Coordinates of C-alpha atoms and ligand atoms in Angstrom, one line a residue:
M77 CA -36.7 -2.7 8.9
A78 CA -35.2 -5.0 6.2
T79 CA -34.8 -4.1 2.4
R80 CA -33.9 -7.2 -0.1
L81 CA -31.3 -6.3 -2.1
A82 CA -31.3 -6.8 -6.1
T83 CA -27.0 -6.9 -7.4
V84 CA -26.7 -5.3 -9.9
R85 CA -23.9 -5.7 -11.8
T86 CA -22.3 -2.3 -12.9
S87 CA -19.3 -2.8 -14.4
S88 CA -16.6 -5.6 -14.6
R89 CA -13.3 -6.1 -15.8
P90 CA -11.2 -9.0 -15.7
Q91 CA -7.2 -8.3 -14.2
V92 CA -5.0 -8.8 -16.9
T93 CA -1.8 -11.2 -15.7
P94 CA -0.1 -11.7 -18.8
G95 CA 2.2 -14.9 -17.2
Q96 CA 2.0 -14.7 -13.9
A97 CA 4.4 -17.4 -12.8
P98 CA 3.7 -18.4 -8.8
A99 CA 6.9 -16.6 -8.2
E100 CA 5.6 -13.5 -8.3
W101 CA 4.5 -13.6 -3.8
W102 CA 4.0 -9.6 -4.3
R103 CA 1.2 -9.9 -6.4
S104 CA -1.3 -11.1 -3.3
A105 CA 1.2 -10.3 -0.3
V106 CA 0.0 -8.9 2.4
V107 CA 1.8 -6.3 3.5
Y108 CA 2.2 -4.9 6.7
Q109 CA 3.4 -1.2 7.7
V110 CA 6.3 -1.2 10.7
Y111 CA 6.9 2.2 11.6
L112 CA 9.7 1.7 13.4
R113 CA 10.1 4.2 15.9
S114 CA 6.5 3.0 17.1
F115 CA 6.5 -0.9 17.4
A116 CA 8.3 -2.2 19.4
D117 CA 11.2 -0.9 21.9
G118 CA 14.0 -3.8 22.7
N119 CA 16.7 -1.2 24.9
G120 CA 14.5 0.9 27.0
D121 CA 15.5 4.2 25.8
G122 CA 11.8 4.9 24.6
I123 CA 12.3 4.8 21.1
G124 CA 11.1 1.3 18.8
D125 CA 14.1 0.1 17.1
L126 CA 14.9 -3.2 15.1
A127 CA 15.7 -5.9 18.5
G128 CA 12.4 -4.9 19.4
L129 CA 10.7 -5.5 15.9
R130 CA 12.6 -8.7 15.7
S131 CA 11.3 -9.8 19.4
R132 CA 7.9 -9.0 18.1
L133 CA 7.8 -10.6 14.2
P134 CA 6.2 -14.2 16.2
Y135 CA 3.2 -11.9 16.5
L136 CA 3.0 -11.1 12.7
S137 CA 3.3 -14.5 11.8
W138 CA 0.6 -15.7 13.9
L139 CA -1.5 -12.5 12.4
G140 CA -0.6 -14.3 9.0
V141 CA 1.0 -11.3 6.9
D142 CA 3.3 -12.1 4.2
A143 CA 6.1 -9.0 4.3
L144 CA 6.7 -6.1 6.3
W145 CA 7.3 -2.9 5.2
I146 CA 9.7 -0.6 7.5
N147 CA 9.7 2.9 7.8
P148 CA 13.1 4.9 6.7
H149 CA 15.7 3.3 9.1
Y150 CA 18.6 5.4 8.0
P151 CA 20.5 7.8 10.1
S152 CA 18.3 10.9 10.3
G153 CA 18.6 14.1 10.6
G154 CA 15.4 13.8 12.7
A155 CA 13.7 16.7 10.4
D156 CA 10.8 14.7 9.2
G157 CA 10.3 11.2 10.6
G158 CA 13.1 9.6 9.4
Y159 CA 12.3 10.6 5.5
D160 CA 15.8 12.8 6.5
I161 CA 18.6 10.8 5.2
V162 CA 21.8 11.4 6.7
D163 CA 23.8 7.9 5.2
Y164 CA 22.1 5.3 3.2
R165 CA 23.7 2.5 3.4
A166 CA 23.6 2.7 7.5
V167 CA 21.1 2.2 10.4
D168 CA 20.2 5.0 12.8
P169 CA 22.0 4.3 16.3
D170 CA 18.8 4.5 17.3
Y171 CA 17.4 1.7 15.7
G172 CA 20.3 -0.5 16.0
D173 CA 23.3 -1.6 13.4
V174 CA 23.3 -3.4 10.2
A175 CA 23.4 -6.2 12.1
D176 CA 20.6 -6.2 13.5
L177 CA 18.8 -5.4 10.2
E178 CA 20.7 -9.1 8.8
A179 CA 19.2 -10.5 11.8
L180 CA 16.2 -9.4 11.4
V181 CA 15.7 -9.9 7.8
S182 CA 17.1 -13.9 8.3
D183 CA 15.2 -14.6 11.1
A184 CA 11.5 -13.1 9.3
R185 CA 12.8 -15.0 6.6
R186 CA 12.8 -17.9 8.9
L187 CA 9.3 -17.4 9.9
G188 CA 8.6 -17.2 5.8
L189 CA 8.0 -12.9 6.6
R190 CA 10.3 -10.9 3.6
V191 CA 11.3 -7.3 4.7
V192 CA 10.6 -4.8 2.5
L193 CA 13.1 -1.4 2.9
D194 CA 11.7 2.0 2.6
V195 CA 14.3 4.6 0.3
V196 CA 13.8 8.1 -0.4
P197 CA 15.8 9.2 -3.5
N198 CA 13.7 12.3 -4.2
H199 CA 15.8 14.5 -1.1
S200 CA 18.3 13.9 1.7
S201 CA 19.0 15.4 4.8
D202 CA 20.2 18.6 5.3
Q203 CA 22.6 16.7 7.3
H204 CA 23.4 14.4 4.2
P205 CA 27.9 15.4 4.0
W206 CA 26.4 16.3 -0.2
F207 CA 24.7 19.0 1.4
R208 CA 26.8 20.2 3.7
A209 CA 30.3 19.9 1.3
A210 CA 27.9 22.2 -0.8
L211 CA 26.9 24.6 1.4
A212 CA 30.8 24.7 2.0
D213 CA 32.1 25.4 -1.5
P214 CA 29.6 26.4 -3.8
D215 CA 31.8 24.7 -6.9
C216 CA 32.1 21.6 -5.5
A217 CA 30.5 18.5 -7.1
E218 CA 28.1 17.9 -4.1
A219 CA 26.9 21.1 -5.1
G220 CA 25.7 19.9 -9.0
R221 CA 23.5 16.9 -7.0
Y222 CA 21.0 19.6 -5.2
H223 CA 19.0 22.3 -6.7
F224 CA 21.0 25.7 -5.7
A225 CA 19.8 29.4 -7.7
P226 CA 22.1 32.0 -7.3
P227 CA 21.1 35.0 -4.8
S228 CA 18.5 36.8 -5.7
E229 CA 15.2 39.1 -3.9
E230 CA 12.9 36.4 -4.8
P231 CA 13.5 32.6 -5.0
P232 CA 13.7 31.4 -8.4
N233 CA 10.1 30.2 -9.5
N234 CA 6.6 29.8 -7.6
W235 CA 6.8 26.3 -6.0
Q236 CA 5.3 25.4 -2.7
S237 CA 6.6 23.1 -0.3
L238 CA 3.8 20.4 0.2
F239 CA 4.2 21.4 4.2
G240 CA 3.8 24.8 3.6
G241 CA 5.3 28.1 2.6
P242 CA 8.1 27.9 -0.3
A243 CA 10.1 25.9 -1.7
W244 CA 13.4 27.4 -1.8
S245 CA 15.1 28.5 1.4
R246 CA 18.1 30.6 1.1
T247 CA 21.5 29.4 2.2
P248 CA 23.9 31.5 4.6
D249 CA 25.9 33.0 2.2
G250 CA 22.1 34.0 -0.1
R251 CA 21.8 30.9 -2.5
W252 CA 18.7 29.8 -2.8
Y253 CA 17.7 25.8 -2.5
L254 CA 15.1 23.8 -3.6
H255 CA 13.0 21.5 -1.3
L256 CA 9.9 20.3 -2.1
F257 CA 9.1 18.7 1.9
A258 CA 10.9 20.8 4.6
P259 CA 13.9 22.8 4.5
A260 CA 16.0 20.3 6.3
Q261 CA 15.2 18.1 3.0
P262 CA 16.8 19.5 0.5
D263 CA 15.8 17.7 -3.3
L264 CA 18.4 16.0 -4.9
N265 CA 19.8 16.7 -8.7
W266 CA 18.6 13.4 -11.0
R267 CA 19.5 15.4 -13.9
D268 CA 23.2 14.9 -12.1
P269 CA 24.5 11.6 -13.0
A270 CA 26.2 11.1 -10.1
V271 CA 23.0 10.4 -7.9
A272 CA 21.5 7.9 -9.9
E273 CA 24.6 5.8 -9.0
D274 CA 24.6 6.0 -5.8
F275 CA 21.1 4.7 -5.3
D276 CA 22.4 2.0 -7.8
R277 CA 24.8 1.4 -5.0
T278 CA 22.1 1.7 -1.9
L279 CA 19.6 -0.7 -3.8
R280 CA 22.7 -3.4 -4.0
F281 CA 23.8 -2.7 -0.5
W282 CA 20.6 -3.8 0.9
L283 CA 19.6 -6.6 -1.5
D284 CA 22.9 -7.8 -0.6
R285 CA 21.5 -8.2 2.8
G286 CA 18.6 -10.0 1.5
V287 CA 15.9 -7.8 1.8
S288 CA 13.0 -8.4 -0.3
G289 CA 12.6 -4.9 -2.1
F290 CA 11.6 -1.1 -1.8
R291 CA 8.9 1.2 -1.0
V292 CA 9.8 3.9 -2.4
D293 CA 9.4 6.9 -1.4
V294 CA 7.5 10.0 -3.1
A295 CA 8.6 8.3 -6.7
Y296 CA 6.3 10.7 -8.9
G297 CA 9.1 12.8 -8.0
L298 CA 12.9 12.8 -8.6
F299 CA 13.2 14.7 -11.9
K300 CA 11.8 18.7 -12.2
D301 CA 11.5 20.6 -14.9
A302 CA 14.2 21.4 -16.6
G303 CA 14.0 25.1 -16.6
L304 CA 12.3 25.2 -13.1
R305 CA 9.4 27.3 -15.0
D306 CA 6.5 28.2 -12.4
N307 CA 3.8 25.9 -11.8
P308 CA 0.8 26.8 -14.0
G309 CA -2.0 26.9 -10.4
S310 CA -0.9 27.1 -7.4
Y311 CA -0.5 24.3 -4.8
S312 CA -3.4 22.9 -3.5
P313 CA -4.1 19.2 -1.7
T314 CA -6.5 17.7 -4.6
L315 CA -8.8 15.0 -2.8
F316 CA -6.6 12.0 -5.0
G317 CA -3.0 14.0 -5.2
H318 CA -1.4 16.9 -7.6
G319 CA -2.7 17.4 -11.1
P320 CA -1.6 19.5 -13.6
E321 CA -1.7 22.9 -11.7
Q322 CA 1.5 21.0 -10.2
A323 CA 3.2 20.4 -13.7
M324 CA 6.4 21.2 -13.4
T325 CA 7.5 20.1 -10.1
W326 CA 5.8 16.4 -10.1
N327 CA 5.3 13.7 -13.1
Q328 CA 8.1 14.6 -15.3
P329 CA 8.8 12.2 -17.8
E330 CA 12.3 11.0 -17.3
V331 CA 11.5 9.4 -13.8
H332 CA 10.0 6.5 -15.8
D333 CA 13.5 5.4 -16.3
V334 CA 14.8 5.2 -13.0
W335 CA 12.4 2.7 -12.5
R336 CA 13.6 0.9 -15.7
R337 CA 17.2 1.2 -13.9
W338 CA 15.5 0.0 -10.4
R339 CA 13.9 -2.5 -11.7
S340 CA 16.6 -4.5 -13.9
I341 CA 18.9 -4.1 -11.0
C342 CA 16.2 -5.8 -8.3
D343 CA 16.1 -8.3 -11.7
E344 CA 19.0 -9.2 -10.6
Y345 CA 18.0 -10.6 -6.9
P346 CA 14.9 -13.5 -7.0
D347 CA 11.9 -12.3 -5.7
T348 CA 12.6 -8.8 -5.1
M349 CA 10.0 -6.1 -5.5
L350 CA 9.3 -1.8 -5.6
V351 CA 6.6 -0.6 -4.8
G352 CA 6.2 3.1 -5.2
E353 CA 4.3 6.4 -3.5
V354 CA 2.8 8.4 -6.4
C355 CA 0.4 10.8 -5.2
L356 CA -1.5 11.8 -8.4
A357 CA -4.9 13.0 -9.5
D358 CA -4.8 10.7 -12.0
L359 CA -4.7 6.7 -11.7
E360 CA -4.1 6.0 -14.8
Q361 CA -0.9 8.1 -14.9
V362 CA -0.1 6.3 -11.4
A363 CA -0.3 3.2 -12.9
L364 CA 2.2 4.3 -15.5
Y365 CA 4.8 3.4 -13.1
S366 CA 3.9 0.0 -12.6
R367 CA 4.3 -1.1 -16.4
P368 CA 5.6 -4.3 -16.8
D369 CA 9.4 -2.7 -16.8
E370 CA 9.1 -0.5 -13.8
M371 CA 8.1 -0.6 -10.7
H372 CA 6.0 -4.2 -9.4
Q373 CA 3.3 -2.1 -7.9
S374 CA 2.2 2.1 -7.4
F375 CA -0.1 2.8 -4.3
S376 CA -3.6 2.6 -4.9
F377 CA -4.6 5.7 -2.1
R378 CA -8.5 6.2 -3.4
L379 CA -9.7 4.1 -0.4
L380 CA -7.6 5.6 2.2
K381 CA -9.0 9.3 1.0
S382 CA -12.8 8.4 -0.2
P383 CA -15.2 8.8 1.8
W384 CA -17.4 6.8 4.1
D385 CA -19.2 6.5 0.7
T386 CA -20.5 4.1 -1.5
A387 CA -20.3 5.5 -4.8
A388 CA -16.9 6.7 -3.7
F389 CA -15.9 2.9 -2.5
A390 CA -17.3 1.2 -5.4
D391 CA -15.5 3.9 -7.9
G392 CA -12.1 3.8 -5.9
V393 CA -12.5 -0.4 -6.1
Q394 CA -13.3 0.0 -10.1
S395 CA -11.2 2.3 -10.8
A396 CA -8.2 0.8 -9.4
L397 CA -8.6 -2.3 -11.1
D398 CA -9.0 -1.2 -14.5
A399 CA -5.9 1.6 -14.5
F400 CA -3.8 -1.6 -12.9
G401 CA -4.9 -4.2 -14.5
A402 CA -4.4 -2.4 -17.9
V403 CA -0.9 -2.4 -17.1
G404 CA -1.1 -6.0 -16.2
A405 CA 0.1 -4.6 -12.2
P406 CA -1.6 -5.9 -8.9
V407 CA -3.0 -3.6 -6.8
S408 CA -1.6 -2.5 -3.8
W409 CA -4.9 -1.3 -1.6
V410 CA -4.1 1.2 1.2
L411 CA -6.9 2.0 4.1
G412 CA -4.5 3.5 6.8
N413 CA -0.8 4.5 6.9
H414 CA 1.6 7.1 8.7
D415 CA 0.9 10.1 6.8
K416 CA -3.1 10.1 7.5
D417 CA -5.3 9.5 10.4
R418 CA -6.6 6.4 11.5
Q419 CA -9.5 4.3 10.0
V420 CA -11.6 4.4 13.2
T421 CA -11.9 7.8 12.8
R422 CA -11.8 8.8 10.0
F423 CA -15.0 6.5 9.4
G424 CA -16.5 8.5 12.7
G425 CA -14.8 7.7 15.1
G426 CA -15.5 5.2 18.4
A427 CA -18.4 2.3 18.1
L428 CA -19.5 3.8 14.3
G429 CA -15.6 4.4 13.4
T430 CA -14.5 0.6 14.2
A431 CA -17.6 -1.0 13.2
R432 CA -16.5 0.7 9.7
A433 CA -13.0 0.5 9.8
R434 CA -13.7 -3.8 10.8
A435 CA -16.4 -3.9 7.6
A436 CA -13.7 -2.5 5.3
A437 CA -11.0 -4.9 6.9
L438 CA -13.0 -7.5 5.2
L439 CA -13.4 -5.6 2.1
V440 CA -9.6 -4.6 0.9
L441 CA -8.8 -8.5 2.1
S442 CA -11.0 -10.1 -0.3
L443 CA -9.8 -7.9 -3.3
P444 CA -7.7 -9.0 -5.7
G445 CA -4.2 -7.4 -5.0
S446 CA -2.0 -6.5 -2.3
P447 CA -3.4 -5.3 0.8
Y448 CA -1.1 -3.2 3.0
L449 CA -2.3 -3.1 6.6
Y450 CA -0.7 -0.2 9.0
A451 CA 0.5 -1.4 12.2
G452 CA -2.1 -0.9 14.8
D453 CA -5.1 -0.7 12.7
E454 CA -5.5 -4.3 13.2
L455 CA -5.6 -3.4 16.6
G456 CA -8.7 -0.9 15.6
L457 CA -6.3 2.2 16.9
P458 CA -7.9 5.4 17.1
Q459 CA -5.9 8.6 15.8
A460 CA -4.6 9.2 19.2
V461 CA -4.2 13.4 20.9
V462 CA -0.9 14.7 20.9
P463 CA -0.8 17.6 23.3
D464 CA 0.8 20.2 21.0
E465 CA 3.9 20.5 22.8
A466 CA 4.3 17.2 22.1
K467 CA 3.8 17.5 18.4
L468 CA 7.4 16.3 16.1
D469 CA 5.1 16.8 12.7
P470 CA 7.2 19.7 10.4
I471 CA 3.3 19.8 8.9
F472 CA 2.0 21.2 11.9
H473 CA 5.1 24.0 12.7
R474 CA 5.5 24.8 9.7
S475 CA 1.4 25.3 9.3
G476 CA 1.8 27.2 12.5
G477 CA -0.6 24.5 14.0
A478 CA -3.2 25.5 11.5
R479 CA -2.6 21.6 9.8
A480 CA -2.8 18.7 12.5
G481 CA 0.3 16.7 11.5
R482 CA 0.5 13.2 11.4
D483 CA 1.7 12.4 15.2
G484 CA -1.7 11.1 15.8
C485 CA -1.0 7.8 14.0
R486 CA 2.2 7.5 14.6
V487 CA 1.5 6.9 18.6
P488 CA 3.3 3.6 19.7
M489 CA 2.1 -0.2 19.9
P490 CA 0.2 -1.1 23.1
W491 CA 1.0 -4.3 23.4
N492 CA 0.1 -5.6 26.9
D493 CA -2.8 -4.3 29.4
T494 CA -0.8 -5.0 32.8
D495 CA 1.0 -2.4 34.1
G496 CA 2.0 0.2 31.4
V497 CA 1.6 -1.3 27.2
G498 CA 4.5 -2.7 27.1
F499 CA 5.9 -1.0 23.9
S500 CA 9.0 -0.5 26.2
P501 CA 11.0 -3.4 28.9
D502 CA 9.9 -2.0 32.2
G503 CA 10.9 1.3 33.9
A504 CA 12.2 2.2 30.4
A505 CA 12.2 5.9 29.3
D506 CA 9.1 7.6 28.3
P507 CA 7.9 6.5 24.8
W508 CA 8.9 9.0 22.0
L509 CA 5.4 9.8 21.4
P510 CA 2.5 9.7 24.4
I511 CA 0.6 7.3 24.4
P512 CA -3.2 7.6 25.7
A513 CA -3.6 6.3 29.1
E514 CA -7.1 4.3 27.6
W515 CA -4.8 2.4 25.5
D516 CA -4.4 -0.8 27.5
R517 CA -8.3 -1.8 26.0
Y518 CA -6.6 -1.7 22.6
A519 CA -3.6 -3.9 24.3
V520 CA -2.6 -7.3 22.3
S521 CA -2.8 -9.2 25.0
R522 CA -6.2 -8.2 25.5
Q523 CA -7.7 -8.7 22.0
T524 CA -6.0 -12.1 21.6
R525 CA -8.2 -13.4 24.4
D526 CA -11.4 -11.4 22.7
G527 CA -13.0 -13.4 20.4
A528 CA -14.8 -10.7 19.6
S529 CA -12.1 -8.1 19.2
M530 CA -10.3 -6.1 15.5
L531 CA -7.3 -8.3 16.0
T532 CA -9.2 -11.5 16.0
L533 CA -11.0 -10.3 12.7
Y534 CA -8.2 -9.4 11.0
R535 CA -6.4 -12.9 11.7
R536 CA -9.6 -15.0 11.0
A537 CA -9.7 -12.9 7.6
L538 CA -6.3 -13.2 7.3
A539 CA -6.3 -17.2 7.6
L540 CA -9.2 -17.7 5.1
R541 CA -7.9 -15.8 2.9
A542 CA -4.8 -17.6 2.7
A543 CA -7.0 -20.9 2.5
H544 CA -9.7 -19.6 -0.5
P545 CA -7.6 -19.0 -3.2
A546 CA -10.8 -16.4 -4.6
L547 CA -10.0 -14.3 -2.1
G548 CA -6.8 -11.9 -3.4
S549 CA -5.9 -13.3 -6.5
A550 CA -9.6 -14.0 -8.1
E551 CA -11.0 -12.0 -11.4
A552 CA -13.4 -9.4 -10.2
T553 CA -16.0 -7.5 -10.4
V554 CA -17.8 -5.0 -8.6
S555 CA -21.2 -4.1 -8.4
T556 CA -23.4 -1.8 -5.9
S557 CA -27.2 -1.5 -5.8
G558 CA -28.1 1.2 -3.2
D559 CA -25.5 1.6 0.0
V560 CA -24.8 -2.3 -0.7
L561 CA -21.1 -2.8 -2.6
T562 CA -20.5 -6.3 -3.5
V563 CA -17.2 -8.1 -4.8
R564 CA -18.2 -10.8 -6.3
C565 CA -14.5 -13.0 -6.6
T566 CA -14.2 -16.0 -8.9
G567 CA -11.2 -18.0 -8.1
A568 CA -10.7 -21.8 -10.6
D569 CA -12.6 -23.8 -7.7
E570 CA -14.8 -21.4 -6.1
T571 CA -16.9 -18.3 -5.7
V572 CA -16.6 -15.9 -2.4
R573 CA -18.7 -12.7 -2.6
C574 CA -17.6 -9.5 0.4
V575 CA -20.6 -7.3 1.0
L576 CA -20.5 -3.9 2.4
N577 CA -23.9 -2.7 3.7
M578 CA -22.9 1.2 3.8
G579 CA -26.5 2.9 3.8
T580 CA -28.4 3.2 7.2
E581 CA -31.0 -0.3 6.7
T582 CA -30.3 -3.5 7.1
V583 CA -30.4 -5.3 3.8
L584 CA -30.9 -9.2 3.4
V585 CA -28.9 -10.4 0.8
P586 CA -29.4 -13.8 -1.0
N587 CA -27.2 -16.3 -0.1
P588 CA -27.6 -19.7 -1.5
G589 CA -23.8 -20.4 0.3
S590 CA -22.7 -19.8 3.7
V591 CA -20.7 -17.1 5.9
L592 CA -17.5 -17.7 5.6
L593 CA -16.6 -14.5 7.9
A594 CA -18.8 -11.5 9.3
S595 CA -18.0 -8.0 10.4
S596 CA -20.1 -8.2 13.2
T597 CA -21.6 -10.4 15.6
H598 CA -25.4 -9.1 14.1
V599 CA -24.6 -10.4 10.9
R600 CA -28.2 -12.7 10.9
S601 CA -27.9 -16.1 8.4
S602 CA -31.7 -18.0 7.8
A603 CA -32.4 -20.2 5.1
G604 CA -31.3 -18.4 1.4
S605 CA -30.6 -15.1 3.1
V606 CA -28.5 -13.0 5.7
A607 CA -29.1 -9.8 7.6
L608 CA -26.7 -7.3 7.0
P609 CA -27.1 -4.8 9.2
P610 CA -25.7 -1.3 8.4
D611 CA -22.1 -0.5 8.5
T612 CA -20.9 -4.4 8.2
A613 CA -19.4 -6.7 5.5
V614 CA -19.6 -10.8 5.0
W615 CA -17.9 -13.0 2.8
L616 CA -20.1 -15.4 1.5
T617 CA -18.8 -18.7 0.0
E618 CA -21.5 -19.7 -3.0
D619 CA -21.3 -23.3 -2.6
Ligands
GLC252 C1 6.5 10.6 1.5 C2 6.1 10.1 3.1 C3 5.9 10.5 4.0 C4 6.8 11.8 3.9 C5 7.3 12.7 2.5 C6 8.2 13.3 2.5 O1 5.2 11.3 1.6 O2 4.9 8.9 2.9 O3 5.8 10.7 5.8 O4 6.8 13.2 4.7 O5 7.2 11.3 1.7 O6 9.8 12.0 2.2
CA253 CA1 15.4 1.7 21.6

């Protein structure tokens, strides 16, 4: 039974874009996140690498994205998927070398794609030469670059590791050292000027090689309470991030000076940008990291962390538009990344989760700002079941198996539906994480031939987004009516509505214009209206 939809405007706020120059590509760029280890294996060792990624750049150009962000490519201790870095100005031999990175950047530029690297300033690897020196000699200069405390019965305070257990471990000589993540990731002491100076060198090293900026890991960290006081509350993974209960470990005011310093370095290089990972519950605090003299963007994780619920999605969109609009920054929309279960699975799995993921793709690709697409989401990959014995994520191991961990969203990409899935060349070693046998059904080669596939939908949506400035860079107003969420994007030349039915009944949406794109073939259009089934979205022009 179809119900007629009356659009009710709940709130609106224009995007603040002072002095926006066309050169500010990052304001509306579609950024594709490459999990390097899982993208494409060039040399047959079962591990994705730079040569493999380079060979697949034409795919990304064909897909229609503007930039890629590559998860850490640095020599690493291997304790946390590359987020434990041993050398910030080198490439892990698993992935190639600096010349491969330079070749990647120049090939990408030829295809009109920009390359953004990951940088991890909150902590290093315990294999980093500084930490090794500090272990060997408590009085050396390098020891001041970490947080050590003298031997004692109890750790210096009540801080917890995000991966489980206390945030302090002991050195072989009985001292304590701080690690807010795994013990193999000692936190750097940003009150030591040598740390900041070394990161300046790292940024310039890669910017000199032509990269277009950085995704900044744990950008809400770095500085800790100077007195290392106890946190007021115990660590609880709140829905949207950390809050006052963790006030001593995160979001210290001094950190904003680091982003001003990094911004001024980036400003020396044309067209570069910084996007920060800022996991704070208060979105207005998150947006402060993207004030005009700080990072260009900080991720909005609201939709990534929202259930399939109209009010949650409407609030996720509106609150991000408001918070980032207030500082003049574009919103960076995230529906998937290497830390969360795949969206198809989060949204209910199977046909239901897939339909919802298709609809959600139209939503984020219509919104003003910069959407981040996680590799494999354009194929509709579900969360893979990874056998416990193959799991590598420290979250799984440190929680004694109580938390599933993130391996299931990091499984290699299926490229072909012929022999194997084409992640590695023929006759190669097993992939570093097992690829489910039935994943040939998601392969790029198969979806390319299928006009109704998820990949085809993404490609069409990206092409339309590029052709219609109302999508991605317009003024947007958000409204809900029952379980229907509407985003009206008003550009200079046209208005496009994205209408998303999150309810359980088909709704009739008035449509004076035409259907630009539908997330499902079940959407029916007749004179003056569109019948929109549950879990579908459409883009409608008002011509
Ligand atoms: C960020 C990364 C995550 C990593 C953590 C520690 O949250 O996205 O993958 O484990 O930082 O570096
Ligand atoms: Ca390889």
